[in-house]
């Protein structure tokens, strides 16, 4: 199992080069048989922090925290975006940002700093979110076997342009922190009703120096530069506010 963990770790390091900050979207099933499953993958990701690399993963909870169930428990509410994300959330040393539907988990030298201010936003990918800080620090986004569609960073671009499909109702949530401290705060939600996200279209707008691919075990893996993605996607969305969605 250790050999598999080391192979995953080395493959990611090879793909990201000298970068010290990555956000990972993932699909465990795409990697083929992995001895130890999601735990092995997460151990490899955690080991990257020992090389000075900060690893972030979305821990989105919008399927569990809804307008009908507006309760977010910072320690207990699970991630609904896959086994690797949820296992990472529960891993020792991992910290989580405070947001009811779009929290981010992180480990590494910058983890605390990147996640500390997310509670100040009233939208999922606002100015204080770890996603925006990834752009500011010129980090990378790595898509581990899941293609380019699940790209939460794109929501931040959409929040600037505000296309008509994006925002849903404002919802008041109960936020439960460690020790049982609870408070209430209103957030603007994302909607997308009647539309399908097509963030994979970004591939046609990026050059090889800003988007490249390789493999981690059996998973086809894409890597892109967050700052370039942000700039290119913002320009495209301002040109056509429906550029990255299709009608259902």
Coordinates of C-alpha atoms in Angstrom, one line a residue:
X1 CA 0.0 0.0 0.0
X2 CA 2.9 2.3 0.8
X3 CA 4.2 1.8 -2.8
X4 CA 0.9 2.9 -4.2
X5 CA 0.8 5.9 -1.9
X6 CA 4.3 6.9 -3.0
X7 CA 3.4 6.4 -6.7
X8 CA 0.4 8.8 -6.3
X9 CA 2.5 11.3 -4.5
X10 CA 5.4 11.3 -7.0
X11 CA 3.0 11.4 -10.0
X12 CA 1.3 14.6 -8.6
X13 CA 4.7 16.2 -7.8
X14 CA 5.8 15.5 -11.4
X15 CA 2.7 17.1 -12.8
X16 CA 2.8 20.3 -10.6
X17 CA 6.5 21.0 -10.9
X18 CA 7.7 23.7 -8.5
X19 CA 4.2 24.8 -7.4
X20 CA 3.6 24.9 -3.7
X21 CA -0.2 25.3 -3.8
X22 CA -2.8 23.1 -5.5
X23 CA -6.6 22.7 -5.4
X24 CA -7.7 19.2 -6.3
X25 CA -11.0 17.9 -7.7
X26 CA -11.0 14.1 -7.7
X27 CA -12.7 10.8 -8.7
X28 CA -11.6 7.7 -6.9
X29 CA -13.2 5.3 -9.4
X30 CA -11.1 6.7 -12.2
X31 CA -7.9 5.7 -10.6
X32 CA -8.6 2.0 -11.0
X33 CA -8.1 -0.4 -8.1
X34 CA -6.3 1.4 -5.3
X35 CA -5.3 -0.7 -2.4
X36 CA -6.6 1.0 0.7
X37 CA -9.0 3.1 -1.3
X38 CA -9.6 6.8 -0.5
X39 CA -7.4 6.5 2.6
X40 CA -4.4 5.7 0.5
X41 CA -5.0 8.6 -1.8
X42 CA -5.4 11.0 1.1
X43 CA -2.3 9.7 2.8
X44 CA -0.4 10.6 -0.4
X45 CA -2.0 14.1 -0.5
X46 CA -1.2 14.7 3.2
X47 CA 2.4 13.6 2.5
X48 CA 2.7 16.4 0.0
X49 CA 2.5 18.9 2.9
X50 CA 5.8 17.5 4.1
X51 CA 7.3 18.7 0.9
X52 CA 6.1 22.3 1.6
X53 CA 3.0 21.9 -0.7
X54 CA -0.4 23.2 0.5
X55 CA -3.2 20.9 -0.8
X56 CA -6.8 22.1 -0.9
X57 CA -9.9 20.2 -1.7
X58 CA -13.5 21.4 -2.0
X59 CA -15.7 20.0 0.8
X60 CA -19.0 21.1 -0.7
X61 CA -22.1 20.3 1.3
X62 CA -24.9 21.8 -0.8
X63 CA -26.7 18.4 -1.0
X64 CA -27.0 18.2 2.8
X65 CA -27.2 21.9 3.7
X66 CA -30.3 23.2 1.8
X67 CA -32.9 25.8 2.2
X68 CA -35.1 23.1 3.8
X69 CA -32.2 22.0 6.1
X70 CA -30.1 25.2 6.6
X71 CA -27.8 23.8 9.3
X72 CA -24.0 23.6 8.8
X73 CA -21.9 21.8 11.4
X74 CA -18.3 22.8 10.8
X75 CA -17.0 19.5 12.3
X76 CA -19.7 17.0 11.3
X77 CA -21.3 18.1 8.0
X78 CA -19.9 15.8 5.3
X79 CA -18.6 16.6 1.9
X80 CA -20.9 15.5 -1.0
X81 CA -18.2 15.6 -3.7
X82 CA -16.7 12.2 -3.5
X83 CA -14.9 9.7 -1.3
X84 CA -11.5 11.3 -1.5
X85 CA -12.9 14.7 -0.5
X86 CA -14.8 13.3 2.5
X87 CA -11.8 11.2 3.6
X88 CA -9.6 14.2 3.3
X89 CA -12.0 16.3 5.4
X90 CA -11.7 13.8 8.3
X91 CA -7.9 13.4 8.0
X92 CA -5.6 14.5 10.9
X93 CA -4.1 18.0 10.3
X94 CA -6.7 19.1 7.8
X95 CA -8.5 22.4 8.4
X96 CA -11.8 23.4 7.0
X97 CA -13.1 26.9 6.0
X98 CA -16.5 28.0 7.3
X99 CA -19.1 28.2 4.6
X100 CA -22.4 26.3 4.7
X101 CA -22.4 25.0 1.1
X102 CA -18.9 25.6 -0.4
X103 CA -16.3 25.0 2.3
X104 CA -12.7 24.1 1.5
X105 CA -10.4 21.7 3.3
X106 CA -6.6 22.2 3.3
X107 CA -3.4 20.9 4.7
X108 CA 0.1 22.3 4.5
X109 CA 2.0 25.5 5.3
X110 CA -0.7 27.9 4.0
X111 CA -3.8 25.9 5.1
X112 CA -4.8 28.1 8.1
X113 CA -4.2 31.3 6.2
X114 CA -6.1 30.3 3.1
X115 CA -9.2 29.0 5.0
X116 CA -9.4 31.6 7.8
X117 CA -11.6 34.2 6.2
X118 CA -14.2 32.3 4.2
X119 CA -16.8 33.1 6.8
X120 CA -16.6 36.7 5.9
X121 CA -18.1 36.0 2.4
X122 CA -21.9 36.0 1.8
X123 CA -21.5 34.1 -1.5
X124 CA -19.9 30.7 -2.1
X125 CA -16.7 31.9 -3.9
X126 CA -16.3 35.4 -2.7
X127 CA -13.4 37.7 -2.1
X128 CA -12.3 36.0 1.1
X129 CA -12.7 32.4 -0.1
X130 CA -9.8 29.9 -0.4
X131 CA -10.7 29.8 -4.2
X132 CA -10.0 33.4 -4.7
X133 CA -6.8 33.2 -2.6
X134 CA -5.6 30.4 -4.8
X135 CA -5.8 32.8 -7.8
X136 CA -4.0 35.6 -5.8
X137 CA -1.2 33.2 -5.0
X138 CA -0.9 31.8 -8.5
X139 CA -1.8 28.3 -7.5
X140 CA -2.8 25.3 -9.7
X141 CA -6.0 23.4 -10.1
X142 CA -5.6 19.6 -10.5
X143 CA -8.4 17.5 -11.9
X144 CA -7.7 13.9 -10.8
X145 CA -9.7 11.7 -13.1
X146 CA -12.8 13.8 -13.1
X147 CA -12.4 15.8 -16.3
X148 CA -12.6 19.6 -16.4
X149 CA -16.3 20.0 -15.6
X150 CA -16.2 20.1 -11.8
X151 CA -14.4 23.4 -11.5
X152 CA -15.6 25.3 -8.5
X153 CA -13.2 28.2 -9.1
X154 CA -15.3 29.1 -12.1
X155 CA -18.1 30.1 -9.8
X156 CA -16.0 33.0 -8.6
X157 CA -15.7 34.3 -12.1
X158 CA -19.5 33.9 -12.5
X159 CA -20.1 35.9 -9.2
X160 CA -18.3 38.8 -10.8
X161 CA -20.3 38.8 -14.0
X162 CA -23.5 37.6 -12.4
X163 CA -25.1 35.8 -15.3
X164 CA -28.9 35.3 -15.0
X165 CA -28.6 31.6 -14.1
X166 CA -26.3 31.9 -11.2
X167 CA -27.9 33.2 -8.0
X168 CA -30.8 31.6 -6.2
X169 CA -32.6 32.8 -3.1
X170 CA -30.9 34.3 0.0
X171 CA -31.0 31.8 2.8
X172 CA -30.4 32.2 6.5
X173 CA -28.2 29.3 7.8
X174 CA -27.3 28.1 11.3
X175 CA -23.6 27.7 11.6
X176 CA -22.3 25.4 14.3
X177 CA -18.7 25.7 15.2
X178 CA -16.4 23.6 17.5
X179 CA -17.6 23.5 21.0
X180 CA -21.2 24.0 20.0
X181 CA -21.0 27.7 19.4
X182 CA -23.9 28.6 17.0
X183 CA -24.8 31.7 15.1
X184 CA -27.0 32.6 12.1
X185 CA -26.0 34.3 8.9
X186 CA -27.6 34.9 5.5
X187 CA -25.9 33.8 2.3
X188 CA -26.7 34.2 -1.3
X189 CA -27.0 30.7 -2.9
X190 CA -26.2 29.4 -6.4
X191 CA -29.1 28.1 -8.5
X192 CA -28.3 26.9 -12.0
X193 CA -31.9 25.8 -12.4
X194 CA -32.5 24.8 -16.0
X195 CA -28.8 24.9 -16.9
X196 CA -25.9 22.4 -17.1
X197 CA -22.3 23.5 -16.3
X198 CA -19.8 23.2 -19.1
X199 CA -16.6 24.3 -17.6
X200 CA -14.7 21.9 -19.7
X201 CA -15.0 24.5 -22.5
X202 CA -12.1 26.3 -20.9
X203 CA -9.8 23.8 -22.5
X204 CA -10.2 25.4 -25.9
X205 CA -9.2 28.9 -24.5
X206 CA -6.0 27.8 -22.8
X207 CA -2.6 27.1 -24.3
X208 CA -0.3 24.1 -23.5
X209 CA 1.7 26.3 -21.1
X210 CA -1.4 26.9 -19.0
X211 CA -3.2 23.6 -19.2
X212 CA -1.4 20.2 -19.4
X213 CA -2.2 16.6 -18.6
X214 CA -0.7 13.4 -17.4
X215 CA -1.7 10.3 -15.3
X216 CA -2.0 9.4 -11.7
X217 CA -2.3 5.6 -11.6
X218 CA -5.1 5.1 -14.2
X219 CA -6.7 8.5 -13.9
X220 CA -6.3 11.0 -16.7
X221 CA -5.3 14.1 -14.8
X222 CA -5.4 17.8 -16.0
X223 CA -3.6 20.7 -14.4
X224 CA -4.2 24.4 -15.1
X225 CA -3.0 27.7 -13.8
X226 CA -5.7 29.3 -11.6
X227 CA -4.7 32.9 -12.4
X228 CA -4.7 32.3 -16.2
X229 CA -8.0 30.4 -15.9
X230 CA -9.5 33.3 -14.0
X231 CA -8.4 36.0 -16.5
X232 CA -9.4 34.0 -19.6
X233 CA -12.8 32.8 -18.2
X234 CA -13.7 36.3 -17.0
X235 CA -13.0 37.8 -20.5
X236 CA -15.0 35.0 -22.2
X237 CA -18.0 35.3 -19.7
X238 CA -18.1 39.1 -20.2
X239 CA -18.3 38.4 -24.0
X240 CA -21.0 35.7 -23.6
X241 CA -22.7 35.2 -20.2
X242 CA -23.8 31.7 -21.3
X243 CA -20.4 30.6 -22.5
X244 CA -19.9 28.0 -19.8
X245 CA -23.4 26.5 -19.5
X246 CA -26.0 24.7 -21.7
X247 CA -29.7 24.7 -21.2
X248 CA -31.0 21.4 -19.9

